[in-house]
Amino acid sequence: MQCHTLLLLFYLKEYQSKMAPGSMPRVGFARLLKDGVRHYRGVEESLFRNIEACLGIAATVRSSFGPKGMNKMVVNHLGKLYVTNDAAVILRELEVEHPAAKLLVMACEMMDFQIGDGTNFVIILSASLLDSAKELIRMGLNVSQIISGYNMALAKALELLPKFVCKSVHSVRDDEAVKAVVRSSIATKVYGQEDMLSDLVVQACTLALGADYSTYHVDNIRICKILGSNVEASTVMNGMAFQDCVSGEIKLIENPKVAVFSCAFAVTKLENPSSIVINTAKELMQFSKHDEEYIENYIKSLHNAGVNVVVSGGKFGDLHLHYLNKYKMMAVKISSKFDLRRLCRCTHSTIIPDMSRVPTPDMIGSCTKVQVREIGSDQLVFFEQNLKGGSLSTIIIRGSSQNTLTEVEKAIDDGVNVFRQLLKDGRLLPGAGAAELAVAREIRQFGLTYPSLERYAIEKFAIALESLPKQIADNIGAKWVEIYPHLMKKHENGENNYGLDIKAPKGGILNAVSAEIFDCFSVKEWAIKLAVNAVNTIINVDQIVLAKPAGGPPIRQPKSQEDDDTNFSQWKRIFLIDVVRGSSRTRSTILADIEAKAAPNKKWRGEYVNLKIPPAQVIKTDWCIFHWKIV
């Protein structure tokens, strides 16, 4: 019997002590954790990594700061398109996952929730403070010294802000004074249309403002977006407006009585299945006639109670709609339960949960007029009031695209929130970056007099405040190095109201008070507080432990060049084994020989190859290559 000898050339890849990018060595503290847990510690791995992530977030929204900031185009996970320069919207739709960057996002969200404006201010100031902290750490300062310096600078800034108050709004019914503040806020979103929109916002807020200021709420100012025309065609109405809600034939009712049902105005289905046996046509007629009589009697009882407008949270049945038209009653369908509650506030009515009873007089609301009007291609139902204050108001905005309507809506929302802040605190600071420059100058002088190492952190705080007007200058295309000396000269002479002039061709300076550019005191105060608190939290972290995400397949790491099996320069030939087919040698004995000859610190893997494989074929695995031929 002829024997065939198989020569196997084993090539073994040397063990690489360096781990693949993104993986963690299973030594030290990492051995105590589960597989898949990532662990970072130290200044380079944890602190600087967090700072770089936050700087990346800030770089995204930095160019959107100021009246002439750039827009960002964001498509979220649902495919919805956003074209906006509002930092809160951008960061919300980006769905940031980095834990340190999330702290900045949460500070931005808190600013939006608490104040409603100044979100970009928080992000840019935080990023400047983090960048300065990175430089201070490289200089040799301890993290605790940096945090202490930032806290002292924060306390000094909050102490200095009242010093630079240039004006106060004593009454929110002073339309001209309020418009100047609202105009400055709206200009950062839709520059060029701030005059017209500020008039609408002040008018709507005044309508929603009752005799008692405590009844004012931002939810009382509603926005109705109608596609078509342009922004200048926007209007304000006293009451509420709803789109495509009319179900009946009646289009106008003066001095209506309104009944609001949260259920569908139709025959409800039985909870338990049932069947009715009808044997003759007469029985069928009697059955349907009974239903008709019941529905007609109920609607007639509503009519006798004075109700002539029925609002339903669900659909209207065909038979119900027929009798509503018969008794000249308007049918309005509003699907949103929140809009139903707002309508009840507007008409002073009570929601009726079902059709089992006729509403009492105290449950029926009223208003001046309910009418249907067509604006553009949409039909709107208007619930109008003639109240001088304390009611709901609606701003009807027009625009050529949905993105335009969304941007105008956000600008109006900022203006409404500024009005709310003026009710709490009417103090105003000079805008155009004047307040930041004035506070930064005082803090820098305070830092020069401080004896310990915290003085460097205090000086960096002043530089971070100056980065805000510098960013405005960069966004308008001006040269900050040319404008800054002129601004400092004015501030050194005690003219602290001077800031940037964005209307100048190449940038310039102006008196913000004379130009009626103001910022709310509470906006600056809260923005500085939130920014410093977020920064102190981030730089106080020296260790990161990331648990393995729950569920789903493991994330595939990118293959590095070190793991490329085609790179033969990283493989070494270590031994040669003769295998005779038909002999008593088995797979286990062959692998035992390989293990005996391989070095202990080498990774290897061997597989048995039979003679059926064609000659001169190369078989690749993760760790070795088999090259063989028949002798």
C-alpha positions in Angstrom: 0.0 0.0 0.0 1.5 3.3 -1.1 1.7 5.9 1.6 1.3 9.6 1.0 3.2 12.0 3.2 1.7 15.4 4.0 4.0 18.2 4.8 2.4 21.0 6.9 4.2 24.3 7.2 2.7 26.0 10.3 3.1 29.7 10.5 2.3 31.3 13.8 1.5 34.9 14.5 3.4 36.3 17.5 1.3 37.4 20.5 0.8 41.1 20.5 1.0 42.6 23.9 -0.6 45.8 22.7 -4.4 45.5 22.8 -6.6 46.4 19.9 -8.0 50.0 19.9 -11.0 50.4 22.1 -10.4 47.2 24.2 -9.4 47.2 27.8 -6.7 45.0 29.3 -8.0 42.6 31.9 -5.6 43.6 34.6 -6.0 45.5 37.8 -9.4 47.0 38.5 -10.7 45.8 35.1 -10.5 42.2 36.3 -13.2 42.9 38.9 -15.7 44.0 36.3 -17.8 42.0 33.9 -16.8 41.3 30.3 -17.6 44.3 28.0 -17.1 46.9 30.7 -14.8 49.8 29.7 -12.7 51.5 32.3 -10.8 54.7 32.0 -8.8 56.5 34.7 -6.3 59.3 35.0 -6.0 62.7 33.5 -5.3 61.6 29.9 -7.8 58.8 29.7 -10.8 60.3 31.6 -10.5 64.1 32.1 -9.0 65.1 28.8 -11.3 62.6 27.0 -14.3 64.3 28.6 -13.1 67.7 27.8 -12.5 66.9 24.1 -16.0 65.4 23.9 -17.6 68.6 25.3 -15.5 70.8 23.0 -16.8 68.8 20.1 -20.4 69.5 21.1 -19.6 73.2 21.5 -18.0 73.3 18.1 -21.3 72.2 16.6 -23.3 75.1 18.0 -20.7 77.8 18.3 -21.2 79.2 14.8 -25.0 79.5 15.6 -24.5 82.1 18.3 -25.7 85.6 17.8 -28.2 87.3 15.4 -26.2 86.4 12.4 -25.4 82.8 13.5 -25.5 80.0 11.0 -28.2 77.4 10.8 -27.7 73.7 11.3 -29.4 71.0 9.2 -30.3 68.0 11.4 -32.2 64.9 10.4 -33.3 62.9 13.4 -33.8 59.1 13.7 -37.3 59.5 12.4 -36.2 61.3 9.3 -37.6 64.6 10.3 -35.6 67.6 9.0 -34.7 70.5 11.3 -33.0 73.7 9.9 -32.3 75.8 13.0 -29.8 77.7 15.0 -31.3 77.0 18.4 -28.8 75.0 20.5 -31.5 73.3 22.5 -33.2 71.8 19.4 -29.9 70.9 17.8 -28.6 69.0 20.9 -31.9 67.3 21.5 -32.1 65.9 18.0 -28.5 64.8 18.0 -29.1 62.3 20.8 -25.7 62.7 22.4 -24.5 59.5 24.1 -21.1 60.6 25.6 -21.7 60.9 29.4 -19.7 64.1 29.8 -21.2 65.7 26.8 -24.6 64.7 28.2 -23.9 66.9 31.2 -23.6 69.9 28.9 -26.8 68.9 27.1 -28.6 68.6 30.4 -27.4 72.1 31.5 -28.7 73.4 28.1 -32.0 71.7 28.6 -32.3 73.1 32.1 -31.6 76.6 30.8 -34.3 76.1 28.2 -36.8 74.9 30.8 -36.0 77.4 33.5 -35.6 80.6 31.3 -36.5 79.6 27.8 -33.5 81.5 26.3 -29.7 81.6 26.5 -29.0 78.0 25.7 -26.2 78.7 23.3 -24.7 81.0 25.9 -24.4 78.1 28.3 -22.7 75.8 25.8 -20.1 78.3 24.6 -19.2 79.5 28.1 -18.9 76.0 29.3 -16.6 75.0 26.4 -14.4 78.0 27.0 -14.1 77.2 30.7 -13.3 73.5 29.9 -10.6 74.5 27.4 -9.1 76.9 29.9 -9.2 74.1 32.6 -7.3 71.8 30.2 -4.5 74.4 29.8 -4.3 75.0 33.6 -3.9 71.3 34.2 -1.1 71.1 31.7 0.5 74.1 33.5 0.5 72.1 36.8 -2.6 73.3 38.7 -4.7 70.8 40.6 -8.3 70.2 39.7 -9.4 71.4 43.2 -7.6 74.7 42.7 -9.3 75.2 39.3 -12.7 74.5 40.8 -12.0 76.8 43.7 -10.9 79.6 41.3 -14.0 79.1 39.1 -16.3 79.3 42.1 -14.7 82.5 43.4 -15.0 84.0 39.9 -18.7 82.9 39.8 -19.4 84.5 43.1 -17.7 87.7 41.9 -19.6 87.7 38.6 -22.9 87.4 40.4 -21.9 90.2 42.7 -20.9 92.4 39.8 -24.0 91.8 37.5 -26.3 94.2 39.5 -23.7 96.9 39.2 -24.1 96.9 35.4 -27.9 97.0 35.3 -28.7 99.8 32.9 -32.5 99.9 33.0 -35.6 98.3 34.6 -39.0 97.4 33.3 -41.3 98.5 36.2 -44.6 97.4 34.4 -45.0 94.8 31.7 -47.9 96.8 30.4 -45.4 99.4 29.1 -45.4 98.0 25.6 -42.4 100.0 24.3 -40.1 99.0 27.1 -41.1 95.3 26.8 -40.7 95.3 23.0 -37.1 96.4 23.2 -36.2 93.4 25.4 -38.3 90.9 23.3 -36.9 92.3 20.1 -33.3 91.5 21.2 -34.3 87.9 22.0 -36.2 87.3 18.8 -33.3 88.8 16.7 -31.0 85.9 17.6 -33.4 83.5 15.9 -35.0 85.4 12.9 -32.8 88.4 12.3 -34.5 91.1 10.2 -38.1 90.3 11.3 -37.7 91.0 15.0 -39.7 94.3 14.9 -42.9 92.8 13.5 -42.7 89.6 15.6 -42.0 91.5 18.9 -45.2 93.5 18.3 -47.2 90.2 17.9 -45.6 88.7 21.0 -46.2 91.7 23.3 -49.8 92.0 22.0 -50.5 88.3 22.6 -48.9 88.3 26.1 -50.9 91.4 27.1 -54.1 89.7 26.1 -53.2 86.6 28.2 -52.2 88.8 31.1 -55.0 89.2 33.6 -55.4 91.8 36.3 -53.5 89.5 38.6 -50.0 88.8 37.1 -49.9 85.4 38.9 -52.5 84.0 36.4 -50.1 84.5 33.5 -48.8 81.3 31.9 -46.8 80.7 28.7 -49.3 78.0 27.8 -52.0 80.7 27.4 -50.2 81.9 24.3 -51.0 79.5 21.5 -49.4 79.3 18.1 -51.2 78.2 14.9 -49.0 77.6 11.9 -50.5 78.0 8.4 -48.5 77.3 5.3 -48.5 80.0 2.7 -47.9 83.8 2.2 -45.1 85.2 4.3 -44.2 86.0 7.9 -45.5 89.6 7.6 -49.0 88.2 7.2 -49.0 86.8 10.7 -51.7 88.1 13.1 -52.9 87.8 16.7 -56.4 86.9 17.9 -58.1 87.0 21.3 -59.1 83.4 21.8 -58.2 80.1 20.2 -58.0 78.8 16.6 -58.0 75.2 15.4 -57.3 73.8 11.9 -59.6 71.5 9.9 -61.9 70.7 12.9 -65.4 71.5 11.5 -67.6 68.5 10.9 -71.1 70.1 10.3 -72.7 72.6 8.0 -73.0 75.6 10.4 -70.1 78.1 10.0 -71.0 81.0 12.2 -72.7 81.4 15.6 -72.8 84.7 17.6 -72.7 84.5 21.4 -72.5 80.7 21.4 -73.0 78.3 24.3 -70.3 75.6 24.1 -70.5 72.0 25.4 -67.2 70.1 25.4 -67.3 66.3 25.3 -64.1 64.3 25.8 -65.7 61.2 24.2 -66.8 60.6 20.6 -70.2 62.1 19.8 -71.6 58.9 18.4 -73.2 55.6 19.4 -70.8 53.7 21.6 -70.1 50.1 21.1 -71.1 47.6 23.8 -68.2 46.2 25.9 -69.5 42.6 25.6 -70.4 41.1 22.2 -74.1 40.6 21.7 -76.5 39.7 18.9 -80.0 40.8 18.1 -82.4 38.6 16.1 -84.7 40.4 13.8 -87.3 38.3 12.0 -89.3 40.8 10.0 -88.8 44.1 8.2 -91.2 45.8 10.7 -88.9 44.8 13.6 -85.9 46.2 11.7 -87.7 49.6 11.2 -88.7 49.7 14.8 -85.2 49.0 15.9 -83.6 51.7 13.8 -86.4 54.1 14.7 -85.7 53.6 18.4 -82.1 54.7 17.9 -83.1 57.7 15.9 -85.5 58.8 18.5 -83.0 58.4 21.3 -80.3 60.4 19.4 -82.8 63.2 18.4 -84.1 63.5 21.9 -80.6 63.8 23.4 -79.6 66.5 20.9 -82.9 68.3 21.4 -82.3 68.3 25.1 -78.9 70.0 24.4 -80.6 72.5 22.2 -83.2 73.2 24.9 -80.3 73.8 27.4 -79.0 76.5 25.2 -76.1 74.6 23.6 -75.4 75.6 20.0 -71.8 74.5 19.7 -70.8 70.9 20.4 -67.1 70.1 20.7 -66.1 66.5 20.7 -62.8 64.7 21.4 -63.7 62.0 18.9 -65.6 61.5 15.7 -69.2 62.5 15.1 -71.7 59.8 14.1 -73.6 60.4 10.8 -76.9 60.3 12.6 -75.7 62.7 15.3 -74.3 65.1 12.7 -77.7 65.0 10.9 -79.6 66.1 13.9 -77.0 68.7 14.9 -77.5 70.3 11.5 -81.2 70.0 11.9 -81.2 72.1 15.1 -78.6 74.6 13.7 -75.8 73.5 16.0 -72.1 73.6 15.1 -70.0 70.5 15.4 -66.3 70.8 16.1 -63.9 67.9 16.5 -60.7 68.4 18.5 -58.6 65.3 18.9 -56.0 66.6 21.4 -57.0 66.3 25.0 -54.7 69.2 25.8 -56.4 71.5 23.3 -59.8 70.4 24.9 -58.5 71.6 28.3 -57.3 74.9 26.8 -60.6 75.4 25.1 -62.4 74.9 28.4 -60.2 77.6 30.0 -60.9 79.9 27.1 -64.7 79.3 27.2 -65.0 78.7 31.0 -66.7 75.3 30.4 -66.3 71.9 32.0 -65.4 68.7 30.1 -68.2 66.2 29.9 -66.9 62.7 29.9 -69.8 60.8 28.3 -73.2 61.3 26.7 -75.2 59.7 29.5 -76.5 63.1 30.8 -77.4 66.6 29.7 -74.8 69.2 30.9 -75.9 71.6 33.6 -75.7 75.4 33.0 -72.4 75.6 35.0 -70.8 73.1 32.7 -71.7 75.0 29.5 -69.2 77.6 28.4 -69.5 80.7 26.3 -67.5 83.1 24.1 -68.1 86.1 21.8 -68.2 84.3 18.5 -67.4 80.9 16.9 -66.8 81.1 13.2 -65.1 79.2 10.4 -62.7 81.1 8.1 -60.5 80.0 5.4 -56.9 81.1 5.5 -54.7 80.0 2.7 -55.9 76.5 1.9 -56.9 75.6 5.5 -60.2 76.0 7.2 -59.9 77.3 10.8 -62.4 77.5 13.6 -62.1 80.6 15.7 -63.3 80.8 19.3 -63.1 84.5 19.8 -63.3 86.5 23.0 -63.7 90.2 23.8 -62.0 90.0 27.1 -59.3 92.7 27.8 -57.1 90.3 29.6 -56.8 86.9 31.3 -57.9 84.9 28.3 -56.0 82.7 25.9 -54.5 84.3 22.8 -53.4 82.8 19.5 -50.6 83.9 17.2 -51.4 82.8 13.6 -48.1 82.7 11.8 -47.7 82.3 8.0 -44.6 81.2 6.1 -43.5 79.7 2.8 -42.2 76.5 4.2 -42.5 74.3 7.3 -38.9 75.1 8.3 -39.7 78.8 8.3 -42.8 78.3 10.4 -40.8 76.2 12.9 -38.1 78.8 13.2 -40.6 81.6 13.7 -42.4 79.5 16.3 -39.2 79.0 18.2 -38.5 82.7 18.1 -42.0 83.6 19.4 -41.5 81.0 22.1 -38.3 82.7 23.2 -40.1 86.1 23.2 -42.9 84.7 25.3 -40.4 83.4 27.9 -38.7 86.7 28.0 -42.0 88.3 28.9 -42.4 85.8 31.7 -38.9 86.7 33.0 -39.8 90.4 33.0 -42.8 89.6 35.3 -40.3 88.1 37.8 -37.3 90.4 37.4 -37.5 93.6 35.3 -33.8 94.4 35.5 -32.0 94.7 32.2 -28.3 94.5 31.2 -26.8 96.1 28.1 -26.7 93.6 25.2 -24.3 93.2 22.2 -21.7 91.6 24.5 -21.3 94.8 26.7 -22.3 93.1 29.9 -19.9 90.2 29.4 -17.0 92.5 28.6 -17.7 94.7 31.7 -17.9 91.7 34.1 -14.8 90.1 32.5 -12.8 93.3 33.0 -13.7 93.5 36.7 -13.0 89.8 37.3 -9.6 90.1 35.6 -8.6 92.9 38.0 -9.9 90.8 40.9 -7.8 87.9 39.9 -4.6 90.0 39.7 -5.0 90.9 43.4 -5.5 87.3 44.5 -2.3 85.8 46.0 -2.7 82.0 45.5 -2.7 79.8 42.4 -6.5 80.2 42.0 -5.7 83.6 40.4 -4.9 81.8 37.1 -8.4 80.1 37.1 -10.0 83.5 37.8 -8.2 85.1 34.9 -9.2 82.2 32.7 -12.8 82.8 33.7 -12.6 86.4 32.5 -11.2 85.1 29.2 -14.1 82.7 28.9 -16.6 85.5 29.3 -14.8 87.5 26.6 -15.1 84.5 24.3 -18.9 85.2 23.9 -18.6 88.7 22.2 -15.6 87.3 20.3 -17.8 84.5 18.9 -20.4 87.1 17.8 -17.7 89.0 16.0 -16.5 85.9 14.3 -20.0 85.0 13.2 -20.6 88.4 11.6 -17.2 88.3 9.8 -15.5 91.0 11.9 -11.9 91.0 13.1 -12.0 90.7 16.8 -8.4 91.8 17.2 -9.3 95.2 15.7 -12.5 95.7 17.6 -11.3 94.6 21.0 -9.0 97.5 21.7 -11.7 100.1 21.0 -14.1 98.3 23.3 -11.6 98.0 26.1 -10.8 101.7 25.8 -14.5 102.6 26.2 -14.9 100.3 29.2 -11.7 101.6 30.9 -13.2 105.1 30.6 -16.3 103.9 32.4 -18.6 103.5 29.4 -19.7 100.0 30.2 -22.7 100.0 27.8 -20.6 99.7 24.6 -20.7 96.5 22.7 -20.6 95.1 19.1 -22.3 96.7 16.2 -23.4 93.9 13.9 -24.9 96.2 11.3 -21.5 97.8 10.5 -20.0 96.5 7.3 -16.8 95.2 9.0 -18.0 95.3 12.5 -17.9 98.2 15.0 -18.9 99.3 18.4 -22.1 101.0 19.6 -23.8 102.0 22.8 -26.2 99.1 23.5 -28.5 101.2 25.6 -28.9 103.9 23.0 -29.5 101.2 20.3 -32.1 99.6 22.7 -30.3 96.3 22.8 -31.0 94.7 26.1 -30.6 91.3 27.9 -32.7 90.1 30.8 -30.8 90.0 34.1 -32.1 86.6 34.9 -30.9 85.1 31.6 -27.2 86.1 32.2 -27.4 85.1 35.9 -28.8 81.6 35.3 -26.6 81.0 32.3 -23.4 81.7 34.2 -24.5 79.6 37.1 -25.4 76.5 35.0 -22.3 76.8 32.9 -19.9 76.9 35.9 -21.8 74.0 37.7 -21.6 71.8 34.6 -17.9 72.6 34.2 -17.0 71.8 37.8 -18.9 68.5 37.6 -17.0 67.5 34.4 -13.5 68.4 35.5 -14.0 66.8 38.9 -14.2 63.3 37.3 -11.0 61.2 37.3 -12.4 57.8 36.5 -15.0 56.5 34.0 -16.6 53.1 34.1 -18.9 52.3 31.2 -21.1 49.2 31.6 -21.8 46.9 28.6 -25.0 48.1 26.9 -28.0 45.8 27.6 -29.5 43.8 24.8 -28.5 43.5 21.1 -25.5 42.0 19.5 -22.0 43.1 20.5 -20.6 46.1 18.7 -18.1 44.9 16.1 -14.8 46.7 16.5 -13.0 47.9 13.4 -10.3 45.5 12.2 -6.9 47.0 12.7 -3.9 46.3 10.5 -2.3 44.2 13.2 -5.1 41.7 12.8 -4.7 41.4 9.1 -3.9 37.8 8.2 -2.6 38.8 4.8 0.3 40.7 6.3 2.8 37.8 6.3 5.7 39.9 7.7 4.1 39.5 11.1 4.1 35.7 10.9 7.0 33.4 11.8 7.7 29.8 10.7 8.4 27.7 13.8 8.4 24.0 12.9 7.7 21.4 10.3 5.7 18.2 10.9 5.5 15.1 8.6 2.2 13.4 8.6 1.8 10.0 7.0 -1.7 9.0 6.1 -2.9 5.8 7.5 -0.5 5.9 10.4 -1.5 5.8 14.1 -1.0 9.5 14.6 -4.2 11.4 15.3 -5.2 15.0 15.6 -4.6 15.1 19.3 -1.0 13.8 19.0 -0.2 16.3 16.2 -1.5 19.2 18.3 0.4 17.8 21.3 3.6 18.1 19.3 2.7 21.6 18.2 2.1 22.6 21.8 5.4 21.1 22.9 7.4 22.9 20.3 5.6 26.3 20.5 6.9 28.8 22.9 4.7 29.4 26.0 4.2 33.0 25.2 3.0 32.4 21.6 -0.6 32.1 20.5 -1.3 29.2 18.1 -4.0 27.3 16.5 -3.8 24.1 14.5 -6.3 22.1 12.4 -6.1 18.7 10.8 -6.0 18.8 7.0 -6.8 15.7 5.0 -5.5 14.8 1.5 -8.7 15.6 -0.4 -7.7 19.3 -0.5 -6.1 20.3 -3.8 -2.4 20.9 -3.7 -0.8 24.3 -3.3 -3.9 25.7 -1.6 -3.6 28.2 1.3 -6.1 27.9 4.2 -6.3 31.0 6.4 -7.6 31.1 10.0 -7.4 33.7 12.8 -3.9 32.8 14.0 -2.1 30.5 11.5 -1.7 29.6 7.8 -1.4 26.0 6.6 0.6 25.6 3.4 0.9 22.0 2.3 1.8 19.7 -0.7 1.8 16.0 -1.4 5.1 14.2 -1.5 
